[in-house]
Amino acid sequence: MTVLVHTKADLAKARAALPGRVAVVPTMGALHDGHRANFKRAREIADAVIVTVFVNPLQFRPNEDLDQYPRTLDADVAMCEAEGVDLVFAPSVNEMYPDGRDGLTTVHAGPDGEILEGASRPGFFTGVLTVVSKLFHLTKPDAACFGEKDFQQLAMVRRMVRDLDMGIEIIAVETNREADGLARSSRNVFLSETERAAALAIPRAIKAAQDSPDPLAAAQKTLSAEPGLDVDYVVVRATDLGEAPAQGPARLLIAAKAGTTRLIDNAPVSIGDAR
């Protein structure tokens, strides 16, 4: 049976009762099969699994979709129950930030937090790393599972854990895709039929990039052919998000809007030779 708690005090009591190795999966709720894959992986590597459900206001800018972000706690807990999750922590904003956000001590993301998503959404990774750090301290996990769809986030969390000596194993879970190839995201529900058709240029671009010795050019060509897609960035970086190598394994990262819905995706590619 999945235990649901809303306060830090109740979390501490429930956490103390969990046996053995514990894995946590931080989420913002509106759970889908991508999250389900993370839960399954967490169950494989740990004796007990904690899922956190918290829509973190620190990572939203004033013009972003904080108020519209889907909140489906009952359905989220039901999915956790079905996947054998032991504990769900779903705090309020006041529980997480009891003194408000003004003057809050935060985790600075460093220079890697100012590129890609960080350049498009200033302050985003400060918000992400601050809440993830708090959740790690509260849940005290041995390991944490993150999906590769948010690849820069995964890299930033790994860096934080290493730099701050947190001693938590970070497990990457492969991006989960819908039948048409679109990466699963809680924001996909906002896409109209026309917008979704335009969004499918993103997985097409990934396929073209993986089949080409020049993955960036192949992806750019595919994306530019779709007028319904507003591309924010399409880049190839090293697998640790450093500068792309002259040849060999790399990572393609894409961010684009279909209508008002912002989508991100990424995939491994190889420069100089098709994968």
PDB file of C-alpha atoms in Angstrom:
ATOM      1  CA  MET A   1       0.000   0.000   0.000  1.00  0.00           C
ATOM      2  CA  THR A   2       1.309   3.440  -0.957  1.00  0.00           C
ATOM      3  CA  VAL A   3       1.500   5.929   1.901  1.00  0.00           C
ATOM      4  CA  LEU A   4       0.702   9.564   1.015  1.00  0.00           C
ATOM      5  CA  VAL A   5       2.121  12.354   3.179  1.00  0.00           C
ATOM      6  CA  HIS A   6       1.991  16.130   2.813  1.00  0.00           C
ATOM      7  CA  THR A   7       4.239  17.471   5.566  1.00  0.00           C
ATOM      8  CA  LYS A   8       7.945  17.215   6.294  1.00  0.00           C
ATOM      9  CA  ALA A   9       7.200  15.858   9.760  1.00  0.00           C
ATOM     10  CA  ASP A  10       5.040  13.030   8.389  1.00  0.00           C
ATOM     11  CA  LEU A  11       7.625  12.340   5.698  1.00  0.00           C
ATOM     12  CA  ALA A  12      10.350  11.951   8.316  1.00  0.00           C
ATOM     13  CA  LYS A  13       8.272   9.392  10.226  1.00  0.00           C
ATOM     14  CA  ALA A  14       7.363   7.417   7.101  1.00  0.00           C
ATOM     15  CA  ARG A  15      10.922   7.551   5.758  1.00  0.00           C
ATOM     16  CA  ALA A  16      12.293   6.132   9.016  1.00  0.00           C
ATOM     17  CA  ALA A  17      10.117   3.055   8.547  1.00  0.00           C
ATOM     18  CA  LEU A  18      11.398   2.216   5.050  1.00  0.00           C
ATOM     19  CA  PRO A  19      13.738  -0.759   4.812  1.00  0.00           C
ATOM     20  CA  GLY A  20      17.113  -1.069   3.107  1.00  0.00           C
ATOM     21  CA  ARG A  21      18.222   0.852   0.051  1.00  0.00           C
ATOM     22  CA  VAL A  22      15.847   3.700  -0.869  1.00  0.00           C
ATOM     23  CA  ALA A  23      15.403   5.341  -4.285  1.00  0.00           C
ATOM     24  CA  VAL A  24      13.542   8.587  -4.916  1.00  0.00           C
ATOM     25  CA  VAL A  25      11.881   9.788  -8.122  1.00  0.00           C
ATOM     26  CA  PRO A  26      11.244  13.552  -8.011  1.00  0.00           C
ATOM     27  CA  THR A  27       8.288  14.651 -10.189  1.00  0.00           C
ATOM     28  CA  MET A  28       5.939  17.566 -10.715  1.00  0.00           C
ATOM     29  CA  GLY A  29       2.974  15.225 -10.953  1.00  0.00           C
ATOM     30  CA  ALA A  30       0.621  14.784 -13.917  1.00  0.00           C
ATOM     31  CA  LEU A  31       2.258  11.378 -14.150  1.00  0.00           C
ATOM     32  CA  HIS A  32       2.459   9.420 -17.402  1.00  0.00           C
ATOM     33  CA  ASP A  33       4.206   6.330 -18.738  1.00  0.00           C
ATOM     34  CA  GLY A  34       7.547   8.147 -18.783  1.00  0.00           C
ATOM     35  CA  HIS A  35       7.304   8.499 -15.013  1.00  0.00           C
ATOM     36  CA  ARG A  36       6.127   4.906 -14.785  1.00  0.00           C
ATOM     37  CA  ALA A  37       9.396   3.806 -16.408  1.00  0.00           C
ATOM     38  CA  ASN A  38      11.307   5.742 -13.750  1.00  0.00           C
ATOM     39  CA  PHE A  39       9.313   4.042 -10.992  1.00  0.00           C
ATOM     40  CA  LYS A  40      10.019   0.608 -12.465  1.00  0.00           C
ATOM     41  CA  ARG A  41      13.738   1.357 -12.657  1.00  0.00           C
ATOM     42  CA  ALA A  42      13.731   2.624  -9.067  1.00  0.00           C
ATOM     43  CA  ARG A  43      12.029  -0.562  -7.940  1.00  0.00           C
ATOM     44  CA  GLU A  44      14.748  -2.609  -9.694  1.00  0.00           C
ATOM     45  CA  ILE A  45      17.598  -0.903  -7.857  1.00  0.00           C
ATOM     46  CA  ALA A  46      16.138  -0.341  -4.383  1.00  0.00           C
ATOM     47  CA  ASP A  47      14.226  -1.994  -1.563  1.00  0.00           C
ATOM     48  CA  ALA A  48      11.859   0.967  -1.195  1.00  0.00           C
ATOM     49  CA  VAL A  49      10.726   3.750  -3.539  1.00  0.00           C
ATOM     50  CA  ILE A  50       9.690   7.318  -2.725  1.00  0.00           C
ATOM     51  CA  VAL A  51       7.984   9.550  -5.298  1.00  0.00           C
ATOM     52  CA  THR A  52       7.755  13.290  -4.727  1.00  0.00           C
ATOM     53  CA  VAL A  53       4.968  15.303  -6.353  1.00  0.00           C
ATOM     54  CA  PHE A  54       5.557  19.040  -6.256  1.00  0.00           C
ATOM     55  CA  VAL A  55       4.999  21.756  -8.854  1.00  0.00           C
ATOM     56  CA  ASN A  56       7.970  23.925  -7.980  1.00  0.00           C
ATOM     57  CA  PRO A  57       7.297  27.657  -8.452  1.00  0.00           C
ATOM     58  CA  LEU A  58      11.015  28.501  -8.331  1.00  0.00           C
ATOM     59  CA  GLN A  59      11.562  27.104 -11.821  1.00  0.00           C
ATOM     60  CA  PHE A  60       8.749  29.038 -13.505  1.00  0.00           C
ATOM     61  CA  ARG A  61       9.125  32.586 -14.808  1.00  0.00           C
ATOM     62  CA  PRO A  62       6.189  35.046 -14.529  1.00  0.00           C
ATOM     63  CA  ASN A  63       5.113  34.470 -18.160  1.00  0.00           C
ATOM     64  CA  GLU A  64       5.250  30.668 -17.967  1.00  0.00           C
ATOM     65  CA  ASP A  65       2.537  28.091 -17.313  1.00  0.00           C
ATOM     66  CA  LEU A  66       2.733  27.598 -13.526  1.00  0.00           C
ATOM     67  CA  ASP A  67      -1.005  28.121 -12.971  1.00  0.00           C
ATOM     68  CA  GLN A  68      -1.934  25.988 -15.987  1.00  0.00           C
ATOM     69  CA  TYR A  69       0.440  23.148 -15.179  1.00  0.00           C
ATOM     70  CA  PRO A  70      -1.744  20.020 -14.756  1.00  0.00           C
ATOM     71  CA  ARG A  71      -2.286  18.836 -11.194  1.00  0.00           C
ATOM     72  CA  THR A  72      -3.756  15.313 -10.881  1.00  0.00           C
ATOM     73  CA  LEU A  73      -2.764  14.061  -7.444  1.00  0.00           C
ATOM     74  CA  ASP A  74      -5.457  11.387  -7.094  1.00  0.00           C
ATOM     75  CA  ALA A  75      -4.502   9.826 -10.413  1.00  0.00           C
ATOM     76  CA  ASP A  76      -0.808  10.218  -9.586  1.00  0.00           C
ATOM     77  CA  VAL A  77      -1.184   8.312  -6.312  1.00  0.00           C
ATOM     78  CA  ALA A  78      -3.183   5.602  -8.100  1.00  0.00           C
ATOM     79  CA  MET A  79      -0.323   5.124 -10.587  1.00  0.00           C
ATOM     80  CA  CYS A  80       2.182   4.992  -7.740  1.00  0.00           C
ATOM     81  CA  GLU A  81       0.038   2.381  -5.997  1.00  0.00           C
ATOM     82  CA  ALA A  82      -0.099   0.300  -9.178  1.00  0.00           C
ATOM     83  CA  GLU A  83       3.691   0.465  -9.520  1.00  0.00           C
ATOM     84  CA  GLY A  84       4.368  -0.540  -5.919  1.00  0.00           C
ATOM     85  CA  VAL A  85       5.705   2.833  -4.780  1.00  0.00           C
ATOM     86  CA  ASP A  86       6.042   2.809  -1.008  1.00  0.00           C
ATOM     87  CA  LEU A  87       5.722   6.504  -0.203  1.00  0.00           C
ATOM     88  CA  VAL A  88       4.457   9.640  -1.975  1.00  0.00           C
ATOM     89  CA  PHE A  89       5.442  13.052  -0.642  1.00  0.00           C
ATOM     90  CA  ALA A  90       3.143  15.786  -2.009  1.00  0.00           C
ATOM     91  CA  PRO A  91       3.863  18.987  -0.078  1.00  0.00           C
ATOM     92  CA  SER A  92       2.260  22.403  -0.475  1.00  0.00           C
ATOM     93  CA  VAL A  93       4.278  25.422  -1.585  1.00  0.00           C
ATOM     94  CA  ASN A  94       4.084  26.764   1.966  1.00  0.00           C
ATOM     95  CA  GLU A  95       5.414  23.479   3.344  1.00  0.00           C
ATOM     96  CA  MET A  96       8.442  23.649   1.055  1.00  0.00           C
ATOM     97  CA  TYR A  97       9.023  27.397   1.340  1.00  0.00           C
ATOM     98  CA  PRO A  98       7.505  28.421   4.698  1.00  0.00           C
ATOM     99  CA  ASP A  99       9.289  31.791   4.708  1.00  0.00           C
ATOM    100  CA  GLY A 100       8.400  32.565   1.113  1.00  0.00           C
ATOM    101  CA  ARG A 101      10.795  32.898  -1.780  1.00  0.00           C
ATOM    102  CA  ASP A 102      12.208  36.372  -1.128  1.00  0.00           C
ATOM    103  CA  GLY A 103      15.709  36.034   0.291  1.00  0.00           C
ATOM    104  CA  LEU A 104      15.627  32.248  -0.001  1.00  0.00           C
ATOM    105  CA  THR A 105      18.970  30.453   0.079  1.00  0.00           C
ATOM    106  CA  THR A 106      19.345  28.750  -3.304  1.00  0.00           C
ATOM    107  CA  VAL A 107      21.705  26.434  -5.170  1.00  0.00           C
ATOM    108  CA  HIS A 108      23.575  28.335  -7.885  1.00  0.00           C
ATOM    109  CA  ALA A 109      23.692  26.267 -11.049  1.00  0.00           C
ATOM    110  CA  GLY A 110      27.049  27.566 -12.326  1.00  0.00           C
ATOM    111  CA  PRO A 111      27.928  28.287 -15.978  1.00  0.00           C
ATOM    112  CA  ASP A 112      26.349  25.081 -17.303  1.00  0.00           C
ATOM    113  CA  GLY A 113      23.030  26.383 -15.986  1.00  0.00           C
ATOM    114  CA  GLU A 114      23.219  29.415 -18.266  1.00  0.00           C
ATOM    115  CA  ILE A 115      23.227  27.573 -21.598  1.00  0.00           C
ATOM    116  CA  LEU A 116      20.390  25.911 -23.552  1.00  0.00           C
ATOM    117  CA  GLU A 117      17.392  25.784 -21.181  1.00  0.00           C
ATOM    118  CA  GLY A 118      19.192  28.147 -18.826  1.00  0.00           C
ATOM    119  CA  ALA A 119      19.658  30.734 -21.579  1.00  0.00           C
ATOM    120  CA  SER A 120      16.036  30.467 -22.675  1.00  0.00           C
ATOM    121  CA  ARG A 121      14.696  30.384 -19.109  1.00  0.00           C
ATOM    122  CA  PRO A 122      17.002  32.444 -16.842  1.00  0.00           C
ATOM    123  CA  GLY A 123      16.999  31.177 -13.276  1.00  0.00           C
ATOM    124  CA  PHE A 124      15.403  27.871 -14.262  1.00  0.00           C
ATOM    125  CA  PHE A 125      18.205  25.637 -13.023  1.00  0.00           C
ATOM    126  CA  THR A 126      18.620  27.571  -9.799  1.00  0.00           C
ATOM    127  CA  GLY A 127      14.975  26.671  -9.142  1.00  0.00           C
ATOM    128  CA  VAL A 128      15.452  23.051 -10.193  1.00  0.00           C
ATOM    129  CA  LEU A 129      18.613  22.413  -8.202  1.00  0.00           C
ATOM    130  CA  THR A 130      17.285  24.184  -5.118  1.00  0.00           C
ATOM    131  CA  VAL A 131      14.152  22.046  -4.934  1.00  0.00           C
ATOM    132  CA  VAL A 132      15.983  18.824  -5.831  1.00  0.00           C
ATOM    133  CA  SER A 133      18.526  19.543  -3.108  1.00  0.00           C
ATOM    134  CA  LYS A 134      15.728  20.113  -0.586  1.00  0.00           C
ATOM    135  CA  LEU A 135      13.948  16.935  -1.653  1.00  0.00           C
ATOM    136  CA  PHE A 136      17.164  14.927  -1.368  1.00  0.00           C
ATOM    137  CA  HIS A 137      17.733  16.214   2.168  1.00  0.00           C
ATOM    138  CA  LEU A 138      14.143  15.433   3.137  1.00  0.00           C
ATOM    139  CA  THR A 139      13.883  11.963   1.583  1.00  0.00           C
ATOM    140  CA  LYS A 140      17.476  10.862   2.336  1.00  0.00           C
ATOM    141  CA  PRO A 141      17.754   8.508  -0.654  1.00  0.00           C
ATOM    142  CA  ASP A 142      20.569   6.193  -1.632  1.00  0.00           C
ATOM    143  CA  ALA A 143      19.711   6.689  -5.304  1.00  0.00           C
ATOM    144  CA  ALA A 144      17.509   8.875  -7.495  1.00  0.00           C
ATOM    145  CA  CYS A 145      16.058   8.192 -10.951  1.00  0.00           C
ATOM    146  CA  PHE A 146      15.726  10.902 -13.625  1.00  0.00           C
ATOM    147  CA  GLY A 147      14.529  10.569 -17.212  1.00  0.00           C
ATOM    148  CA  GLU A 148      16.920  11.379 -20.050  1.00  0.00           C
ATOM    149  CA  LYS A 149      14.265  13.543 -21.740  1.00  0.00           C
ATOM    150  CA  ASP A 150      15.383  16.385 -19.473  1.00  0.00           C
ATOM    151  CA  PHE A 151      19.007  15.700 -20.335  1.00  0.00           C
ATOM    152  CA  GLN A 152      20.437  19.013 -19.194  1.00  0.00           C
ATOM    153  CA  GLN A 153      18.590  18.681 -15.892  1.00  0.00           C
ATOM    154  CA  LEU A 154      20.038  15.186 -15.477  1.00  0.00           C
ATOM    155  CA  ALA A 155      23.544  16.523 -16.123  1.00  0.00           C
ATOM    156  CA  MET A 156      23.048  19.438 -13.723  1.00  0.00           C
ATOM    157  CA  VAL A 157      21.770  17.193 -10.920  1.00  0.00           C
ATOM    158  CA  ARG A 158      24.710  14.843 -11.409  1.00  0.00           C
ATOM    159  CA  ARG A 159      27.083  17.795 -11.190  1.00  0.00           C
ATOM    160  CA  MET A 160      25.401  19.130  -8.041  1.00  0.00           C
ATOM    161  CA  VAL A 161      25.546  15.743  -6.321  1.00  0.00           C
ATOM    162  CA  ARG A 162      29.232  15.400  -7.194  1.00  0.00           C
ATOM    163  CA  ASP A 163      30.234  18.978  -6.350  1.00  0.00           C
ATOM    164  CA  LEU A 164      28.342  19.055  -3.043  1.00  0.00           C
ATOM    165  CA  ASP A 165      29.375  15.530  -1.995  1.00  0.00           C
ATOM    166  CA  MET A 166      25.810  14.350  -1.534  1.00  0.00           C
ATOM    167  CA  GLY A 167      26.690  10.681  -1.970  1.00  0.00           C
ATOM    168  CA  ILE A 168      23.550   9.822  -3.972  1.00  0.00           C
ATOM    169  CA  GLU A 169      23.659   7.568  -7.033  1.00  0.00           C
ATOM    170  CA  ILE A 170      21.934   9.255  -9.993  1.00  0.00           C
ATOM    171  CA  ILE A 171      20.312   6.786 -12.390  1.00  0.00           C
ATOM    172  CA  ALA A 172      19.386   7.833 -15.943  1.00  0.00           C
ATOM    173  CA  VAL A 173      16.248   6.323 -17.472  1.00  0.00           C
ATOM    174  CA  GLU A 174      15.876   6.272 -21.260  1.00  0.00           C
ATOM    175  CA  THR A 175      13.333   8.678 -22.762  1.00  0.00           C
ATOM    176  CA  ASN A 176       9.877   7.123 -23.024  1.00  0.00           C
ATOM    177  CA  ARG A 177       8.084   7.862 -26.300  1.00  0.00           C
ATOM    178  CA  GLU A 178       4.510   7.700 -27.490  1.00  0.00           C
ATOM    179  CA  ALA A 179       3.574   5.506 -30.457  1.00  0.00           C
ATOM    180  CA  ASP A 180       4.213   8.330 -32.945  1.00  0.00           C
ATOM    181  CA  GLY A 181       7.689   9.003 -31.526  1.00  0.00           C
ATOM    182  CA  LEU A 182       6.914  12.140 -29.499  1.00  0.00           C
ATOM    183  CA  ALA A 183       8.694  12.146 -26.145  1.00  0.00           C
ATOM    184  CA  ARG A 184       6.203  11.756 -23.326  1.00  0.00           C
ATOM    185  CA  SER A 185       5.593  14.967 -21.421  1.00  0.00           C
ATOM    186  CA  SER A 186       2.903  16.294 -19.104  1.00  0.00           C
ATOM    187  CA  ARG A 187       2.628  19.250 -21.488  1.00  0.00           C
ATOM    188  CA  ASN A 188       1.629  17.072 -24.476  1.00  0.00           C
ATOM    189  CA  VAL A 189      -2.006  17.326 -23.355  1.00  0.00           C
ATOM    190  CA  PHE A 190      -1.975  20.994 -24.394  1.00  0.00           C
ATOM    191  CA  LEU A 191      -1.231  20.177 -28.055  1.00  0.00           C
ATOM    192  CA  SER A 192      -4.018  20.481 -30.599  1.00  0.00           C
ATOM    193  CA  GLU A 193      -4.146  17.950 -33.431  1.00  0.00           C
ATOM    194  CA  THR A 194      -2.421  20.409 -35.779  1.00  0.00           C
ATOM    195  CA  GLU A 195       0.212  21.325 -33.203  1.00  0.00           C
ATOM    196  CA  ARG A 196       0.965  17.694 -32.475  1.00  0.00           C
ATOM    197  CA  ALA A 197       1.492  17.032 -36.182  1.00  0.00           C
ATOM    198  CA  ALA A 198       3.995  19.892 -36.236  1.00  0.00           C
ATOM    199  CA  ALA A 199       5.698  18.602 -33.066  1.00  0.00           C
ATOM    200  CA  LEU A 200       6.421  15.286 -34.769  1.00  0.00           C
ATOM    201  CA  ALA A 201       9.138  17.076 -36.742  1.00  0.00           C
ATOM    202  CA  ILE A 202      11.208  16.761 -33.540  1.00  0.00           C
ATOM    203  CA  PRO A 203      11.464  12.940 -33.506  1.00  0.00           C
ATOM    204  CA  ARG A 204      11.923  13.052 -37.298  1.00  0.00           C
ATOM    205  CA  ALA A 205      14.853  15.406 -36.797  1.00  0.00           C
ATOM    206  CA  ILE A 206      16.356  13.051 -34.236  1.00  0.00           C
ATOM    207  CA  LYS A 207      16.082  10.122 -36.633  1.00  0.00           C
ATOM    208  CA  ALA A 208      17.654  12.147 -39.445  1.00  0.00           C
ATOM    209  CA  ALA A 209      20.490  13.238 -37.139  1.00  0.00           C
ATOM    210  CA  GLN A 210      21.227   9.708 -36.019  1.00  0.00           C
ATOM    211  CA  ASP A 211      21.387   8.547 -39.627  1.00  0.00           C
ATOM    212  CA  SER A 212      23.781  11.315 -40.701  1.00  0.00           C
ATOM    213  CA  PRO A 213      27.529  11.931 -40.242  1.00  0.00           C
ATOM    214  CA  ASP A 214      26.571  15.614 -39.775  1.00  0.00           C
ATOM    215  CA  PRO A 215      23.790  15.295 -37.192  1.00  0.00           C
ATOM    216  CA  LEU A 216      23.347  19.025 -36.573  1.00  0.00           C
ATOM    217  CA  ALA A 217      22.821  19.879 -40.238  1.00  0.00           C
ATOM    218  CA  ALA A 218      20.426  16.947 -40.681  1.00  0.00           C
ATOM    219  CA  ALA A 219      18.346  17.988 -37.676  1.00  0.00           C
ATOM    220  CA  GLN A 220      18.272  21.652 -38.703  1.00  0.00           C
ATOM    221  CA  LYS A 221      17.107  20.730 -42.213  1.00  0.00           C
ATOM    222  CA  THR A 222      14.234  18.610 -40.891  1.00  0.00           C
ATOM    223  CA  LEU A 223      13.092  21.166 -38.323  1.00  0.00           C
ATOM    224  CA  SER A 224      13.249  24.111 -40.741  1.00  0.00           C
ATOM    225  CA  ALA A 225      10.910  22.251 -43.107  1.00  0.00           C
ATOM    226  CA  GLU A 226       8.100  22.351 -40.511  1.00  0.00           C
ATOM    227  CA  PRO A 227       6.458  25.812 -40.505  1.00  0.00           C
ATOM    228  CA  GLY A 228       4.274  25.000 -37.513  1.00  0.00           C
ATOM    229  CA  LEU A 229       7.262  24.653 -35.215  1.00  0.00           C
ATOM    230  CA  ASP A 230       9.046  27.609 -33.593  1.00  0.00           C
ATOM    231  CA  VAL A 231      12.563  26.340 -32.848  1.00  0.00           C
ATOM    232  CA  ASP A 232      14.297  27.775 -29.798  1.00  0.00           C
ATOM    233  CA  TYR A 233      17.529  25.847 -30.190  1.00  0.00           C
ATOM    234  CA  VAL A 234      18.940  22.782 -31.896  1.00  0.00           C
ATOM    235  CA  VAL A 235      22.512  21.985 -30.922  1.00  0.00           C
ATOM    236  CA  VAL A 236      24.991  19.171 -30.698  1.00  0.00           C
ATOM    237  CA  ARG A 237      27.071  19.037 -27.515  1.00  0.00           C
ATOM    238  CA  ALA A 238      29.421  16.582 -25.870  1.00  0.00           C
ATOM    239  CA  THR A 239      27.783  13.877 -23.799  1.00  0.00           C
ATOM    240  CA  ASP A 240      28.587  15.911 -20.651  1.00  0.00           C
ATOM    241  CA  LEU A 241      27.166  19.077 -22.332  1.00  0.00           C
ATOM    242  CA  GLY A 242      30.634  20.469 -23.072  1.00  0.00           C
ATOM    243  CA  GLU A 243      31.644  21.629 -26.547  1.00  0.00           C
ATOM    244  CA  ALA A 244      30.854  19.078 -29.245  1.00  0.00           C
ATOM    245  CA  PRO A 245      33.751  16.826 -30.233  1.00  0.00           C
ATOM    246  CA  ALA A 246      35.170  16.927 -33.750  1.00  0.00           C
ATOM    247  CA  GLN A 247      34.226  13.281 -34.119  1.00  0.00           C
ATOM    248  CA  GLY A 248      32.529  10.562 -32.125  1.00  0.00           C
ATOM    249  CA  PRO A 249      29.675  10.261 -29.605  1.00  0.00           C
ATOM    250  CA  ALA A 250      27.715  13.420 -28.838  1.00  0.00           C
ATOM    251  CA  ARG A 251      24.244  14.578 -27.807  1.00  0.00           C
ATOM    252  CA  LEU A 252      21.640  16.358 -29.937  1.00  0.00           C
ATOM    253  CA  LEU A 253      19.350  18.669 -27.943  1.00  0.00           C
ATOM    254  CA  ILE A 254      16.215  20.377 -29.277  1.00  0.00           C
ATOM    255  CA  ALA A 255      13.747  22.867 -27.826  1.00  0.00           C
ATOM    256  CA  ALA A 256      10.793  24.195 -29.811  1.00  0.00           C
ATOM    257  CA  LYS A 257       7.255  25.472 -29.457  1.00  0.00           C
ATOM    258  CA  ALA A 258       4.214  24.007 -31.165  1.00  0.00           C
ATOM    259  CA  GLY A 259       1.577  26.657 -30.615  1.00  0.00           C
ATOM    260  CA  THR A 260       2.150  27.823 -27.062  1.00  0.00           C
ATOM    261  CA  THR A 261       3.484  24.469 -25.829  1.00  0.00           C
ATOM    262  CA  ARG A 262       7.227  24.270 -25.320  1.00  0.00           C
ATOM    263  CA  LEU A 263       8.760  20.863 -25.983  1.00  0.00           C
ATOM    264  CA  ILE A 264      12.265  19.551 -25.402  1.00  0.00           C
ATOM    265  CA  ASP A 265      13.935  16.389 -26.643  1.00  0.00           C
ATOM    266  CA  ASN A 266      17.387  14.921 -27.099  1.00  0.00           C
ATOM    267  CA  ALA A 267      19.166  11.816 -28.266  1.00  0.00           C
ATOM    268  CA  PRO A 268      22.645  10.345 -28.663  1.00  0.00           C
ATOM    269  CA  VAL A 269      24.277  10.987 -32.045  1.00  0.00           C
ATOM    270  CA  SER A 270      27.647  10.358 -33.615  1.00  0.00           C
ATOM    271  CA  ILE A 271      29.656  13.035 -35.426  1.00  0.00           C
ATOM    272  CA  GLY A 272      31.492  11.850 -38.503  1.00  0.00           C
ATOM    273  CA  ASP A 273      29.641   8.567 -38.772  1.00  0.00           C
ATOM    274  CA  ALA A 274      25.974   7.510 -38.526  1.00  0.00           C
ATOM    275  CA  ARG A 275      25.190   5.709 -35.274  1.00  0.00           C
TER     276      ARG A 275
END
